[in-house]
C-alpha cells in the first residue's frame, strides 16, 4: 500500500528530456554558484576533504580497509552536500545565501533527509565490510599499503580478485546512485516521501540512461582527480559537484500540477 502510494506520488512529477551532453552544463552552472557563494561552499569542500584525509590517516596501514572506506565515503557524500543544494536553490530564487541557509537546510524538520542519510550510511558501511572481507580472505598476502594492493590485487595474474572487487562495488554503487541522483535535492525542495523521491530518481535514470551515465563518469573522474591531489582538489571539486547536482535535479524533474 505504501509502495503504491509512493508510485502515485512520484507520478506527480515529470521527467524532462535532456541532450546527452547536458551534464557539462550542470558543471558550468555549479561553478557559477560556487563563485557567487564561495565561503560556505568551500567550507563544505574543506570539511569533506578533511573527512577523506581522516579516513586515510586512520587506515593508512590497512589498505584493505582503506579501499572500501573511500568508495563507501563517496556513497554517503550526496547527503553531506545538502547545504550546497540549499545554497543553489537560494541563488536560483534571487536570494543571498549564507551560513543561515546552510543551517536551515540541516535543521531536522521531519526526518526525511535524516532517514535517507541513514540508508546511505548503511549502504556505505555494508560496502566497507564487504570490500574488507573480500580482500582479506582472497588476497594471497597481507594488504597493508597501496603498493601491496597494487601488486596482490590489481596486478595479480593468479586470481580475478580485482575484477570481483570492482564488480561487487559496481553492483552496490549503481542502485545507490540511481536511487539518489535527484532524490536528496528533491527531498529538500518538495514535500514528498523518501520512497517517492527514490522512485522519481529511478525514473530519471531509466528515461535518460546515457546522460546519467555520463554524469556518473564525470563525478567519479573529478573525485578521483581530487583524491590524487592529496585531497586538496576535493575542496573545490566536491562543492562544484554538489551545486551541479542541484541543477541536475532542476533540469530533470518538474511538477505536473
Coordinates of C-alpha atoms in Angstrom, one line a residue:
X1 CA 0.0 0.0 0.0
X2 CA 2.8 2.4 0.9
X3 CA 4.7 1.5 -2.3
X4 CA 1.6 2.1 -4.4
X5 CA 1.1 5.5 -2.8
X6 CA 4.7 6.4 -3.3
X7 CA 4.4 5.5 -7.0
X8 CA 1.4 7.7 -7.4
X9 CA 3.2 10.5 -5.6
X10 CA 6.2 10.1 -7.9
X11 CA 4.0 10.4 -11.0
X12 CA 3.0 13.9 -9.9
X13 CA 6.5 14.9 -11.2
X14 CA 7.5 14.8 -14.9
X15 CA 11.0 13.8 -16.2
X16 CA 12.1 16.4 -18.7
X17 CA 14.1 15.4 -21.8
X18 CA 17.7 16.5 -21.9
X19 CA 20.5 16.1 -24.5
X20 CA 23.4 13.7 -23.9
X21 CA 26.0 16.4 -23.0
X22 CA 23.7 18.4 -20.6
X23 CA 25.8 17.2 -17.6
X24 CA 28.5 19.5 -18.8
X25 CA 26.1 22.4 -18.4
X26 CA 25.4 21.3 -14.9
X27 CA 29.1 21.6 -14.1
X28 CA 29.1 25.1 -15.6
X29 CA 26.2 26.3 -13.5
X30 CA 27.6 24.6 -10.5
X31 CA 30.8 26.6 -11.0
X32 CA 28.8 29.8 -11.3
X33 CA 27.1 29.1 -7.9
X34 CA 30.5 28.3 -6.3
X35 CA 31.8 31.7 -7.5
X36 CA 28.7 33.5 -6.3
X37 CA 28.8 32.0 -2.8
X38 CA 32.4 30.8 -2.2
X39 CA 32.6 30.9 1.6
X40 CA 30.0 28.3 2.7
X41 CA 30.6 26.3 -0.5
X42 CA 34.4 25.9 0.0
X43 CA 33.8 25.2 3.7
X44 CA 31.7 22.2 2.7
X45 CA 34.6 21.1 0.5
X46 CA 37.2 21.7 3.2
X47 CA 35.2 19.6 5.7
X48 CA 34.6 16.7 3.3
X49 CA 38.2 16.8 2.2
X50 CA 39.2 16.7 5.9
X51 CA 36.9 13.7 6.3
X52 CA 38.7 11.9 3.5
X53 CA 42.1 12.8 4.9
X54 CA 41.0 11.4 8.3
X55 CA 39.9 8.1 6.7
X56 CA 43.3 7.9 5.0
X57 CA 45.1 8.6 8.3
X58 CA 43.1 6.0 10.3
X59 CA 43.5 3.3 7.7
X60 CA 46.9 4.2 6.3
X61 CA 48.4 0.8 7.3
X62 CA 45.3 -1.1 6.4
X63 CA 44.8 -0.5 2.7
X64 CA 42.4 -3.5 2.5
X65 CA 40.1 -1.3 4.7
X66 CA 41.0 2.0 3.1
X67 CA 40.0 1.0 -0.5
X68 CA 36.4 0.2 0.7
X69 CA 36.3 3.1 3.1
X70 CA 37.0 5.7 0.4
X71 CA 34.4 4.3 -2.0
X72 CA 31.9 4.0 0.9
X73 CA 32.6 7.6 1.7
X74 CA 31.5 8.5 -1.9
X75 CA 28.2 6.7 -1.4
X76 CA 27.4 8.9 1.6
X77 CA 28.7 12.2 0.1
X78 CA 25.4 13.2 -1.6
X79 CA 23.7 13.7 1.8
X80 CA 26.7 15.7 3.0
X81 CA 26.1 18.1 0.2
X82 CA 22.6 19.1 1.4
X83 CA 23.7 22.6 2.4
X84 CA 25.1 23.1 -1.1
X85 CA 21.7 22.2 -2.7
X86 CA 20.1 24.8 -0.4
X87 CA 22.7 27.5 -1.5
X88 CA 22.0 26.8 -5.2
X89 CA 18.2 26.9 -4.5
X90 CA 18.5 30.3 -2.8
X91 CA 20.7 31.7 -5.6
X92 CA 18.1 30.4 -8.1
X93 CA 15.4 32.4 -6.2
X94 CA 17.4 35.6 -6.3
X95 CA 18.3 35.4 -2.6
X96 CA 21.6 36.0 -0.9
X97 CA 22.5 32.7 0.7
X98 CA 24.9 32.4 3.7
X99 CA 25.5 30.2 6.7
X100 CA 21.9 30.6 7.8
X101 CA 20.9 29.0 4.6
X102 CA 23.1 26.0 5.3
X103 CA 22.0 25.7 8.9
X104 CA 18.3 25.9 7.9
X105 CA 18.8 23.0 5.4
X106 CA 20.4 20.8 8.1
X107 CA 17.7 21.6 10.7
X108 CA 15.7 18.4 11.2
X109 CA 12.1 19.3 10.2
X110 CA 10.5 15.9 9.6
X111 CA 13.3 13.4 9.4
X112 CA 13.2 12.6 5.7
X113 CA 16.7 13.7 5.0
X114 CA 17.9 12.0 8.2
X115 CA 16.3 8.7 7.1
X116 CA 17.8 8.9 3.7
X117 CA 21.2 9.7 5.2
X118 CA 21.0 6.7 7.5
X119 CA 20.1 4.5 4.5
X120 CA 23.2 5.8 2.6
X121 CA 25.3 5.3 5.7
X122 CA 24.1 1.6 5.9
X123 CA 24.9 1.1 2.2
X124 CA 28.4 2.6 2.7
X125 CA 29.1 0.6 5.8
X126 CA 27.9 -2.6 4.0
X127 CA 30.3 -2.0 1.2
X128 CA 33.2 -1.2 3.5
X129 CA 32.7 -4.6 5.3
X130 CA 32.2 -6.5 2.0
X131 CA 35.3 -4.9 0.5
X132 CA 37.4 -5.6 3.5
X133 CA 36.2 -9.2 3.8
X134 CA 36.8 -9.9 0.1
X135 CA 40.3 -8.6 0.0
X136 CA 41.5 -10.1 3.4
X137 CA 40.0 -13.5 2.6
X138 CA 41.1 -13.9 -1.0
X139 CA 44.3 -11.8 -1.3
X140 CA 47.4 -14.0 -1.4
X141 CA 49.2 -11.9 1.3
X142 CA 48.6 -9.1 3.8
X143 CA 47.4 -5.8 2.3
X144 CA 48.9 -3.1 4.4
X145 CA 50.0 -0.4 1.9
X146 CA 48.8 0.8 -1.5
X147 CA 51.7 -1.0 -3.2
X148 CA 50.5 -4.3 -1.6
X149 CA 47.0 -3.7 -3.1
X150 CA 48.5 -2.9 -6.5
X151 CA 50.7 -6.0 -6.6
X152 CA 48.5 -8.6 -5.0
X153 CA 45.0 -7.4 -6.1
X154 CA 45.2 -5.1 -9.2
X155 CA 48.2 -6.8 -11.0
X156 CA 47.7 -10.3 -9.8
X157 CA 47.7 -12.9 -12.6
X158 CA 46.7 -15.8 -10.3
X159 CA 43.2 -14.6 -9.5
X160 CA 40.4 -12.4 -10.6
X161 CA 40.1 -10.7 -7.2
X162 CA 40.4 -7.1 -8.6
X163 CA 37.7 -7.8 -11.2
X164 CA 35.5 -9.4 -8.5
X165 CA 36.1 -6.3 -6.2
X166 CA 35.2 -3.9 -9.0
X167 CA 32.1 -5.9 -10.0
X168 CA 30.8 -6.1 -6.4
X169 CA 31.4 -2.4 -6.0
X170 CA 29.5 -1.6 -9.1
X171 CA 26.7 -3.9 -8.1
X172 CA 26.2 -1.9 -5.0
X173 CA 27.1 1.6 -6.2
X174 CA 24.8 1.5 -9.3
X175 CA 21.5 1.2 -7.5
X176 CA 22.6 3.6 -4.7
X177 CA 23.5 6.2 -7.4
X178 CA 20.2 5.6 -9.3
X179 CA 18.3 6.0 -6.0
X180 CA 20.0 9.2 -5.0
X181 CA 20.8 11.1 -8.3
X182 CA 18.0 13.6 -7.8
X183 CA 16.3 12.2 -4.6
X184 CA 18.1 14.3 -2.0
X185 CA 17.7 17.7 -3.7
X186 CA 14.0 16.7 -4.3
X187 CA 13.5 15.9 -0.6
X188 CA 15.0 19.4 0.2
X189 CA 12.8 21.1 -2.3
X190 CA 9.5 19.2 -2.1
X191 CA 7.2 17.7 0.5
X192 CA 7.5 14.2 -0.9
X193 CA 8.2 10.9 0.8
X194 CA 11.6 9.3 0.7
X195 CA 10.2 6.4 -1.4
X196 CA 8.6 8.7 -3.9
X197 CA 11.9 10.6 -4.3
X198 CA 13.7 7.4 -4.9
X199 CA 11.1 6.3 -7.5
X200 CA 11.5 9.6 -9.2
X201 CA 15.2 9.2 -9.3
X202 CA 14.9 5.8 -10.8
X203 CA 12.5 7.2 -13.5
X204 CA 15.2 9.8 -14.3
X205 CA 17.8 7.1 -14.8
X206 CA 15.6 4.8 -16.8
X207 CA 14.5 7.6 -19.2
X208 CA 17.9 9.1 -19.6
X209 CA 20.5 6.3 -19.1
X210 CA 23.2 7.9 -21.4
X211 CA 23.3 11.4 -19.8
X212 CA 23.0 10.0 -16.3
X213 CA 25.9 7.5 -17.1
X214 CA 28.0 10.5 -18.3
X215 CA 27.1 12.3 -15.1
X216 CA 28.3 9.3 -13.1
X217 CA 31.5 9.2 -15.0
X218 CA 32.1 12.9 -14.5
X219 CA 31.5 12.5 -10.8
X220 CA 33.9 9.6 -10.5
X221 CA 36.6 11.2 -12.7
X222 CA 36.6 14.5 -10.9
X223 CA 36.5 12.9 -7.5
X224 CA 39.5 10.7 -8.5
X225 CA 41.4 13.8 -9.6
X226 CA 40.6 15.4 -6.2
X227 CA 41.9 12.4 -4.3
X228 CA 45.1 12.3 -6.4
X229 CA 45.9 15.8 -5.3
X230 CA 46.3 14.7 -1.7
X231 CA 42.6 15.6 -1.1
X232 CA 43.3 19.3 -1.8
X233 CA 41.4 19.3 -5.1
X234 CA 38.3 18.0 -3.3
X235 CA 38.0 21.3 -1.5
X236 CA 36.8 22.8 -4.9
X237 CA 35.6 19.7 -6.7
X238 CA 33.1 18.5 -4.1
X239 CA 31.2 21.8 -3.7
X240 CA 31.3 22.1 -7.5
X241 CA 29.6 18.7 -7.8
X242 CA 27.1 19.5 -5.1
X243 CA 25.9 22.7 -6.8
X244 CA 25.9 20.9 -10.1
X245 CA 23.7 18.1 -8.6
X246 CA 21.1 20.7 -7.7
X247 CA 21.0 21.9 -11.3
X248 CA 20.7 18.3 -12.5
X249 CA 17.6 17.9 -10.3
X250 CA 16.1 21.1 -11.6
X251 CA 16.9 20.2 -15.2
X252 CA 15.4 16.7 -14.9
X253 CA 12.3 16.9 -12.6
X254 CA 9.3 19.2 -12.9
X255 CA 5.9 19.1 -11.2
X256 CA 3.0 18.3 -13.4
X257 CA 0.5 20.3 -11.4

